[in-house]
mmCIF file of C-alpha atoms in Angstrom:
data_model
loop_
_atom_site.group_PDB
_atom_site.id
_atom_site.type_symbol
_atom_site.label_atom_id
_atom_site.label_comp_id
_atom_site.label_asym_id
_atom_site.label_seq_id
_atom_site.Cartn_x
_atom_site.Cartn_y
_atom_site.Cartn_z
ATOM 1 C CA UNK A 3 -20.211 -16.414 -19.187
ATOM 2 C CA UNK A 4 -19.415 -12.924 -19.430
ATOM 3 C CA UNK A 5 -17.085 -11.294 -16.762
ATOM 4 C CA UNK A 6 -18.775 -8.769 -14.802
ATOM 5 C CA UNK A 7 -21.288 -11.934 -14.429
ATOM 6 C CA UNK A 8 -18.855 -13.298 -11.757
ATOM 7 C CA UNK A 9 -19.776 -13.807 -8.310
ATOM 8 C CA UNK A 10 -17.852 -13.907 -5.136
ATOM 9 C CA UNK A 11 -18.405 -15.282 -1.803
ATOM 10 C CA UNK A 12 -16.544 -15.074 1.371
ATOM 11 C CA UNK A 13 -16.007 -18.835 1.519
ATOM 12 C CA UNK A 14 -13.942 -18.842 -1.853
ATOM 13 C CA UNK A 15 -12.213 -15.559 -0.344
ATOM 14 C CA UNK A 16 -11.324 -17.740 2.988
ATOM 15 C CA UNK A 17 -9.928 -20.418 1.081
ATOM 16 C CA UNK A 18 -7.970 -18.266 -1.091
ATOM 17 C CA UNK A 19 -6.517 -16.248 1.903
ATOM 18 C CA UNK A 20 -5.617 -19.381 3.992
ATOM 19 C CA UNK A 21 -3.539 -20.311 0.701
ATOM 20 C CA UNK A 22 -1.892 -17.443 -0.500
ATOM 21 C CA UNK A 23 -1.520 -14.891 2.914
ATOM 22 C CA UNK A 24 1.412 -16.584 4.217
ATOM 23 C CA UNK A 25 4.966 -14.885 4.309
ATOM 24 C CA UNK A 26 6.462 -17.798 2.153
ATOM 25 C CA UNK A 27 4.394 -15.554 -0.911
ATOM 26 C CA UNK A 28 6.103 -12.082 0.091
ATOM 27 C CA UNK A 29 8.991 -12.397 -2.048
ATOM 28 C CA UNK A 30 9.799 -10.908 -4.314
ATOM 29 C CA UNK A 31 8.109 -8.058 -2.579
ATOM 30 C CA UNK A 32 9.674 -4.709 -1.166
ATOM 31 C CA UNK A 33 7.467 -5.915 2.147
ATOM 32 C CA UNK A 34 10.276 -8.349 2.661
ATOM 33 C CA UNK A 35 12.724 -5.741 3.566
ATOM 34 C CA UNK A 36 9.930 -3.966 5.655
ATOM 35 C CA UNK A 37 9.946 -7.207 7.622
ATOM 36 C CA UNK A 38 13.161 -6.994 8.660
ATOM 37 C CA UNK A 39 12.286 -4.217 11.333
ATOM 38 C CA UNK A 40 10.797 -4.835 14.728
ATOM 39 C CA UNK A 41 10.935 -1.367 16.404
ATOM 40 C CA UNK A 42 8.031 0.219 15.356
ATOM 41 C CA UNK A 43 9.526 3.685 14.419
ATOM 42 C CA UNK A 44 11.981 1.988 12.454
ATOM 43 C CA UNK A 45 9.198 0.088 10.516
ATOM 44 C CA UNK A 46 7.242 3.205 10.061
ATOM 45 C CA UNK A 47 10.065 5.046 8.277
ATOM 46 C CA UNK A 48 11.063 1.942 6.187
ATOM 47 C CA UNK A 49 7.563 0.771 5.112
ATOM 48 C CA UNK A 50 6.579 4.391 3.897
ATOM 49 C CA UNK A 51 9.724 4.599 1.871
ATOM 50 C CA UNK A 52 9.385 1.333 0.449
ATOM 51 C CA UNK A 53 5.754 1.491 -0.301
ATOM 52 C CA UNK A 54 6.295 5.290 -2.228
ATOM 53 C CA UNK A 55 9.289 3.644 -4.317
ATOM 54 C CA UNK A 56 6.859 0.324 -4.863
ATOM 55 C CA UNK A 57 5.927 1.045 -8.857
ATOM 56 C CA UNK A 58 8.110 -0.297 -11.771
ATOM 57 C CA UNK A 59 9.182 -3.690 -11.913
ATOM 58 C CA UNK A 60 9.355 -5.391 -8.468
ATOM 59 C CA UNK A 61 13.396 -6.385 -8.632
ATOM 60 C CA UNK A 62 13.819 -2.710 -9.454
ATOM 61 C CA UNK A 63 12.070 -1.627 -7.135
ATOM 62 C CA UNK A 64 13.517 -4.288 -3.891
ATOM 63 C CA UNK A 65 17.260 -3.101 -5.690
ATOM 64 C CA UNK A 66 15.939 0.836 -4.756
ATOM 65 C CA UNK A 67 14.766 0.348 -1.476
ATOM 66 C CA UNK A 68 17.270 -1.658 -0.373
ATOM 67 C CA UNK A 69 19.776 0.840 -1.851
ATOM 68 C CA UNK A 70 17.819 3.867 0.751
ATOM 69 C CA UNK A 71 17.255 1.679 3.691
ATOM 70 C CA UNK A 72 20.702 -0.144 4.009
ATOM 71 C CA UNK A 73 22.158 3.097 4.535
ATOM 72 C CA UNK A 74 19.865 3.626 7.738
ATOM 73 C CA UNK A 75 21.117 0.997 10.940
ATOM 74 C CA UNK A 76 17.646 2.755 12.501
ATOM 75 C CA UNK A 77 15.726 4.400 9.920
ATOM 76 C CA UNK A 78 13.915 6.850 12.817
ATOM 77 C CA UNK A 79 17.772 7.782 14.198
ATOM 78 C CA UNK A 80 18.946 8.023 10.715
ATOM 79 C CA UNK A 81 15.759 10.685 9.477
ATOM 80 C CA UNK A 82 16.418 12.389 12.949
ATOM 81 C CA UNK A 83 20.005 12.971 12.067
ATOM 82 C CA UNK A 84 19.970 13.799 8.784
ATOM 83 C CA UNK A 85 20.605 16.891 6.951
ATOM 84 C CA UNK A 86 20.472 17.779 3.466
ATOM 85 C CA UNK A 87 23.879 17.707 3.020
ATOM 86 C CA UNK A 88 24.265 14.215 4.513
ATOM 87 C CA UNK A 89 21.333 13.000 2.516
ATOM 88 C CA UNK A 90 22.468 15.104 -1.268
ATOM 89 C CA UNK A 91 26.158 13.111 -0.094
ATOM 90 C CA UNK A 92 24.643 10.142 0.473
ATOM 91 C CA UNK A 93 21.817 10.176 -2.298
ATOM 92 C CA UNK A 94 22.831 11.945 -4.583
ATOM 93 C CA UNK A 95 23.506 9.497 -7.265
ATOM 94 C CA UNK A 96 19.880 7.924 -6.858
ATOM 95 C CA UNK A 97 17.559 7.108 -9.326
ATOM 96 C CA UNK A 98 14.011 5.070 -8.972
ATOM 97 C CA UNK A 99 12.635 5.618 -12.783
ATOM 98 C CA UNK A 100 10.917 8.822 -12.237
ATOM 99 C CA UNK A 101 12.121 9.482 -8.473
ATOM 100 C CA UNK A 102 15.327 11.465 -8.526
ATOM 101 C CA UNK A 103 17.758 12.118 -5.380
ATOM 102 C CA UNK A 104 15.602 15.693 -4.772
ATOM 103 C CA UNK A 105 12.512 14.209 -4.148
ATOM 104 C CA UNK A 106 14.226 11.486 -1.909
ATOM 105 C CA UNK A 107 15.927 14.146 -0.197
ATOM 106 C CA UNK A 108 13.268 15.965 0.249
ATOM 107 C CA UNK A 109 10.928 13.525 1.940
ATOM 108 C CA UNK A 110 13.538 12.265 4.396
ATOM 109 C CA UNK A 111 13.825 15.920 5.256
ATOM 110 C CA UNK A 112 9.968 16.095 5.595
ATOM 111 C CA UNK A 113 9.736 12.748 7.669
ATOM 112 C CA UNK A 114 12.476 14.090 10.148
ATOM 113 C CA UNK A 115 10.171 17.615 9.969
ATOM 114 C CA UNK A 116 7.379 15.334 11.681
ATOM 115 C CA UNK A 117 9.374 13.302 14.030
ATOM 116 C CA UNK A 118 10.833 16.089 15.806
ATOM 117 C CA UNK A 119 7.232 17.890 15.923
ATOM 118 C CA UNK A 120 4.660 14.735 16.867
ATOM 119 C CA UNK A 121 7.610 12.445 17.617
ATOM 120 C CA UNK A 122 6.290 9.568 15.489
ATOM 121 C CA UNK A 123 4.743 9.130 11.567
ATOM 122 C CA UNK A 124 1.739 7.752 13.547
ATOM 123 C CA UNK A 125 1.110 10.307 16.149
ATOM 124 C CA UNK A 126 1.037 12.743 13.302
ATOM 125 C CA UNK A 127 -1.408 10.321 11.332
ATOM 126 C CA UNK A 128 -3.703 10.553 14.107
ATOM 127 C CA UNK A 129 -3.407 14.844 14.672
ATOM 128 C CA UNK A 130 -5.066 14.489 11.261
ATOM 129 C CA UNK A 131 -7.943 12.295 12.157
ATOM 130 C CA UNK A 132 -11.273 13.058 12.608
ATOM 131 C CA UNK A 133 -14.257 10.409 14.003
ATOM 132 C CA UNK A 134 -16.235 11.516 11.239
ATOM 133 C CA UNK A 135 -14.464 10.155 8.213
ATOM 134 C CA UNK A 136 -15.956 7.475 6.684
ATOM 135 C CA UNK A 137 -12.439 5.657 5.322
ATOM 136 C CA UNK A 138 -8.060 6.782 5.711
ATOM 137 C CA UNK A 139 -8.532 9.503 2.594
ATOM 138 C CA UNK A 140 -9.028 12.510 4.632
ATOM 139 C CA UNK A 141 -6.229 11.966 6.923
ATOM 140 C CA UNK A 142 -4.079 10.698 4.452
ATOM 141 C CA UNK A 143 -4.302 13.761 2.729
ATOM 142 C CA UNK A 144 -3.613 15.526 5.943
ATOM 143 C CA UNK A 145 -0.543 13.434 6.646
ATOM 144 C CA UNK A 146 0.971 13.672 3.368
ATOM 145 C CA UNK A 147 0.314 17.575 3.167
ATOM 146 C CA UNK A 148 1.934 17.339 6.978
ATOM 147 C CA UNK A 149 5.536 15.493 5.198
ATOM 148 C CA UNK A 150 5.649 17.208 2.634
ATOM 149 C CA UNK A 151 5.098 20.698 3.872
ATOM 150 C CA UNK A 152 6.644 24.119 2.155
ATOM 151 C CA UNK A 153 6.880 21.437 -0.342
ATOM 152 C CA UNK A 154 3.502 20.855 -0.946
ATOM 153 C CA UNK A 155 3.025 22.551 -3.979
ATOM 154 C CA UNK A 156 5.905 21.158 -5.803
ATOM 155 C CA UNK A 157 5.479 17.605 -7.560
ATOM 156 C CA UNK A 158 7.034 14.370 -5.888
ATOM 157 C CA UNK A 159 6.796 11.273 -7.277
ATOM 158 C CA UNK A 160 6.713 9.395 -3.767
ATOM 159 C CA UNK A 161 4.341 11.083 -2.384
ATOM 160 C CA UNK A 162 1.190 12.001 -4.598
ATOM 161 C CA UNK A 163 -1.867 13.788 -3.196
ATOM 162 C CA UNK A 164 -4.970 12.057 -2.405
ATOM 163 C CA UNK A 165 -6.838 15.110 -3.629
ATOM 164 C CA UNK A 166 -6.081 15.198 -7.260
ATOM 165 C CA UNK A 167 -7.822 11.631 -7.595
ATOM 166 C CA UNK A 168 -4.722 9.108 -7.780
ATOM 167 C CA UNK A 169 -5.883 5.992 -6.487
ATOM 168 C CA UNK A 170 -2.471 6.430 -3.862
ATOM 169 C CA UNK A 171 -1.629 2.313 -4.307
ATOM 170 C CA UNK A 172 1.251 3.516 -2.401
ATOM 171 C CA UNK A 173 0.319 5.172 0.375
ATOM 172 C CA UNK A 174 -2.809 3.138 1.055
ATOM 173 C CA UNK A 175 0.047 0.041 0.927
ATOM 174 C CA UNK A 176 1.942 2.042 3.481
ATOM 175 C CA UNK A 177 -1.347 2.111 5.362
ATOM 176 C CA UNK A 178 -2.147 -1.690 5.241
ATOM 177 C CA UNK A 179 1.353 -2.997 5.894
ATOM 178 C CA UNK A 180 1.255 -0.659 9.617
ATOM 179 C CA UNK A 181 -2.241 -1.253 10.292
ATOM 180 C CA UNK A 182 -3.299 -5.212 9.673
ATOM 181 C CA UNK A 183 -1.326 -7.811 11.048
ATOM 182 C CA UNK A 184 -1.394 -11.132 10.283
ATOM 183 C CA UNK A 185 1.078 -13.896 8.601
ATOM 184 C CA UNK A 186 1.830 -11.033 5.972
ATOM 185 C CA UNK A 187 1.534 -7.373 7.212
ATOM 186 C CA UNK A 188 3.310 -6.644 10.252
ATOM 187 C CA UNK A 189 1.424 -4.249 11.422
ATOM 188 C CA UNK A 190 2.717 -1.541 14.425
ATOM 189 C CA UNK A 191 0.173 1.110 14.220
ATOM 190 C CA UNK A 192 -2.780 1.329 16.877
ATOM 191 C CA UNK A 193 -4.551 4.314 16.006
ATOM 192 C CA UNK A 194 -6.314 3.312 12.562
ATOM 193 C CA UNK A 195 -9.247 0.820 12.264
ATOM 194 C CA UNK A 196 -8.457 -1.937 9.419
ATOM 195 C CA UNK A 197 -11.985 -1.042 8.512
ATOM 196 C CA UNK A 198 -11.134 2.058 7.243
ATOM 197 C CA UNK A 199 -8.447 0.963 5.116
ATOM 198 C CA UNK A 200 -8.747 1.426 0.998
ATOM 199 C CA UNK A 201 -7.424 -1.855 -1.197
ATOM 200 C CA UNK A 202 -4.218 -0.532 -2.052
ATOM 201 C CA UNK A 203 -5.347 -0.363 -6.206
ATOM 202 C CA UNK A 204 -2.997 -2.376 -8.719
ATOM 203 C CA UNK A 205 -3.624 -3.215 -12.331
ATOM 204 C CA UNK A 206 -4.590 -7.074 -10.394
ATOM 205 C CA UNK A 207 -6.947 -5.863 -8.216
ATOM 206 C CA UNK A 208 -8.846 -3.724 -10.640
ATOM 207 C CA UNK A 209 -8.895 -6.210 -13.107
ATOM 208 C CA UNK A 210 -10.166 -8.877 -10.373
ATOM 209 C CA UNK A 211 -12.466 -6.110 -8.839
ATOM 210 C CA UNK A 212 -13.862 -5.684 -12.842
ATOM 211 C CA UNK A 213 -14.409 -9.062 -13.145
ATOM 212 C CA UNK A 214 -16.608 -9.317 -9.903
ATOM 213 C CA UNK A 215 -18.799 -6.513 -10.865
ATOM 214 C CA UNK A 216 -17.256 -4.419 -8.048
ATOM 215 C CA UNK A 217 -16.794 -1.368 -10.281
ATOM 216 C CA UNK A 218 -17.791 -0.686 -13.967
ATOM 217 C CA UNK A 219 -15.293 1.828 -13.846
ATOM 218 C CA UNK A 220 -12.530 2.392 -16.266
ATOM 219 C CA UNK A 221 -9.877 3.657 -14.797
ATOM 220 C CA UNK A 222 -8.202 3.230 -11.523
ATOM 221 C CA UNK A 223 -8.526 6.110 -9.534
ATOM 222 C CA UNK A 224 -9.467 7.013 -6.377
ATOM 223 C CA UNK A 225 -13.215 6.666 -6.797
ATOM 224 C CA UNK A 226 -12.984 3.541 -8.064
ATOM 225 C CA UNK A 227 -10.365 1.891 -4.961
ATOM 226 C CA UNK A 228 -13.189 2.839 -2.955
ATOM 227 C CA UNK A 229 -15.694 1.214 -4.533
ATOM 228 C CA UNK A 230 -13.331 -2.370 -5.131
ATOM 229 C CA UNK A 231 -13.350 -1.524 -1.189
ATOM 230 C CA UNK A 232 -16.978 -0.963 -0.483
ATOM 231 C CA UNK A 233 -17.543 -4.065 -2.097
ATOM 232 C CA UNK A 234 -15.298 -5.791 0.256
ATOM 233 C CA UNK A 235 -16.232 -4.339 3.102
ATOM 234 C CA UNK A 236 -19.857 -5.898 2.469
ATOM 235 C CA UNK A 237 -18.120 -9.110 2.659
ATOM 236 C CA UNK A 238 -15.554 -8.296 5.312
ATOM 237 C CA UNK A 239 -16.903 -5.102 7.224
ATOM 238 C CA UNK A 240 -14.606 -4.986 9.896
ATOM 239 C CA UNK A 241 -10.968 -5.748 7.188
ATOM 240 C CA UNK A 242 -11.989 -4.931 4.159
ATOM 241 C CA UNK A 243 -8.256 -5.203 2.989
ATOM 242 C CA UNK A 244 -7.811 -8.397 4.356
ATOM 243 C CA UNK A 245 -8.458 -10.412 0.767
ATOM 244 C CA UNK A 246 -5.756 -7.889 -0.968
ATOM 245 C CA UNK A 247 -2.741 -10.124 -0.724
ATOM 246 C CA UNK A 248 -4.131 -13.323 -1.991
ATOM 247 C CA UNK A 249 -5.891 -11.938 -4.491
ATOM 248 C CA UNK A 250 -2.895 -10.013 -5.949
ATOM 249 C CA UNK A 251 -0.810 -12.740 -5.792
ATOM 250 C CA UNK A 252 -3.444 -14.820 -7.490
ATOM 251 C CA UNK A 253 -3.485 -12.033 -10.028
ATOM 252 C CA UNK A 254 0.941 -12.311 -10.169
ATOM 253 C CA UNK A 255 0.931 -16.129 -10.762
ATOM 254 C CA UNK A 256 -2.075 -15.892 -13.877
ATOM 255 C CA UNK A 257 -1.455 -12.428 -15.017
ATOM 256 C CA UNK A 258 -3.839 -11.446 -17.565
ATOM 257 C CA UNK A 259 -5.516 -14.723 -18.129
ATOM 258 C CA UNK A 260 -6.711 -14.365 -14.065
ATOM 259 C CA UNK A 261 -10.603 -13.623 -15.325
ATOM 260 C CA UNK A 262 -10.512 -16.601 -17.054
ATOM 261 C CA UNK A 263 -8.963 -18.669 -14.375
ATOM 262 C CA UNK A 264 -11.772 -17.672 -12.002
ATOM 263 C CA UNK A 265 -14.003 -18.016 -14.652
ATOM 264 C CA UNK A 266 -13.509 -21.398 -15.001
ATOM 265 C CA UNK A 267 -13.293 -22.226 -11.407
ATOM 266 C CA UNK A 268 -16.874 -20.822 -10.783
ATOM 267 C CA UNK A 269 -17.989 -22.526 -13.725
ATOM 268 C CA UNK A 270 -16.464 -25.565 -12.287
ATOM 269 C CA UNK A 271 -18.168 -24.849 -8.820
ATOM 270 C CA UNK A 272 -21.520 -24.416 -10.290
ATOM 271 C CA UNK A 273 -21.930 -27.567 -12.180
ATOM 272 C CA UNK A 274 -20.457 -28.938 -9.204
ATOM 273 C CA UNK A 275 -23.430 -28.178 -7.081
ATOM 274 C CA UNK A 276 -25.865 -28.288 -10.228
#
C-alpha cells in the first residue's frame, strides 16, 4: 500500500483529537508558558514571542522563551515601557540559534510601536483585514510589515515575511494559539474566523499531509500549508486547524515511522470491515 494511497476520514480525525487535544499533551511545548497568561494583552505579547522563537529543539526553545518572558510581570506593560536601552541591558546577552539580542530588541520595540498606535496586537491585526481574503496570509503580511516597520527591509529571524513564500509555521502558530480555543489553545482573539486559519506547517504535518495525498508537493512552503489546509477544510470547513495538535503530536510520539503507523492502522481498519 503505497503512501499517498492513504485515506482519511473525519471519524478517525475525531477520535484522534478526543485523544491527543488535551493540555496533559502540551508539554514540552513553549504553549505551556503561553498558558500561564489570562489577560489577553499579556497573552498576545507572550504567544507571538514564543511562537517566533518556536524552531530548534523544543527544550531550547521553552529555556529561550522563558528566558524573554520571565523578565516581563505583564508582557503588554513591559513592551509599553521599554526602551532600547532597557531591552540592549536586559537582552543583550541573548541568543536563540540564529536569533540574536538585535532582532529581539528590535521586535519588542516594534510590538510597543503598535500598542501605543492601535492599542492592542489584535486591533492592529484587524486594520489589516479585508472581507475579501480568502485565508490570514494577506493580513498577516500586513501585520508583520505593521511590527516590523522602518525595519522591514532588514532580515529578522522571528519574524519572516509571508511574501517571500515561507510557510510562516510561526506566525500561523501565533495565529492558532489566539484564535481557537479549546482544551489546548487558549484562544483571546475575536476578530479572526478559525476558518481562515493556515495549519501551522512542521516537518509532521507535511509528512502526514504527504501521506494523505493532501499535497504532492515537495517542499514546505507557503503554497503547500495551504493546500495541507484546503484539504482540511473539506473535512472541517468551519476549523480547519482544529486536527493540527493531535496530529503533530501523533507525528512527536512515532517520528518518522508515523506513515507506517497509519498505514497499518488503515490496513487494520479495512480488513476489519472487509
Amino acid at each position: 500500500m503505497a503512501a499517498r494511497q492513504l485515506q482519511i476520514d473525519k471519524s478517525f480525525l475525531e477520535n484522534l483529537y478526543k485523544r491527543y487535544n488535551h493540555s496533559k499533551y502540551v508539554h514540552p511545548d513553549p504553549l505551556e508558558i503561553v498558558l500561564r497568561y489570562d489577560i489577553i494583552r499579556d497573552r498576545e505579547i507572550a504567544a507571538l514571542i514564543a511562537s517566533s522563537l518556536a524552531y530548534g529543539r523544543v527544550a531550547q526553545i521553552i529555556k529561550s522563551v522563558a528566558s524573554v518572558l520571565d523578565q516581563m510581570e505583564s508582557p503588554a506593560d513591559f513592551v509599553q515601557n521599554a526602551t532600547k536601552k532597557s531591552l540592549q541591558k536586559t537582552y543583550g546577552n541573548f541568543k536563540h540559534r540564529f536569533t540574536t539580542s538585535d532582532d529581539l530588541v528590535a521586535v519588542i520595540l516594534g510590538l510597543k510601536a503598535v500598542i501605543l498606535k492601535y492599542g492592542s496586537l489584535e486591533e492592529c491585526f484587524k486594520a489589516g483585514m479585508s472581507s475579501s481574503d480568502s485565508d490570514v496570509i494577506p493580513a498577516l503580511c500586513r501585520f508583520v510589515q505593521t511590527i516590523r516597520g522602518a525595519d522591514n527591509g532588514n532580515y529578522n529571524s522571528m519574524l519572516p515575511s509571508p511574501p517571500k513564500g515561507s510557510a510562516c509555521k510561526r506566525l500561523n502558530l501565533f495565529l492558532k494559539w489566539m484564535v481557537r480555543r479549546d482544551r489546548v489553545d487558549p484562544g483571546g482573539w475575536t476578530c479572526i474566523d478559525s476558518s481562515k486559519l493556515i495549519i501551522p506547517l512542521d516537518t509532521h504535518m507535511f509528512r502526514i499531509g504527504t501521506a494523505f495525498g493532501m499535497t504532492t508537493r515537495k517542499q514546505a512552503n507557503l503554497v503547500t500549508a495551504r493546500e495541507i489546509t484546503d484539504a482540511f477544510r473539506a473535512i472541517s470547513p468551519d476549523d480547519p486547524t482544529k486536527y493540527d495538535f493531535a496530529l503533530t503530536r501523533l507525528g512527536m510520539e512515532h517520528g518518522v515511522g508515523v506513515v507506517d503507523h497509519l498505514q497499518t492502522h488503515f490496513m487494520q481498519t479495512a480488513r476489519t470491515h472487509a
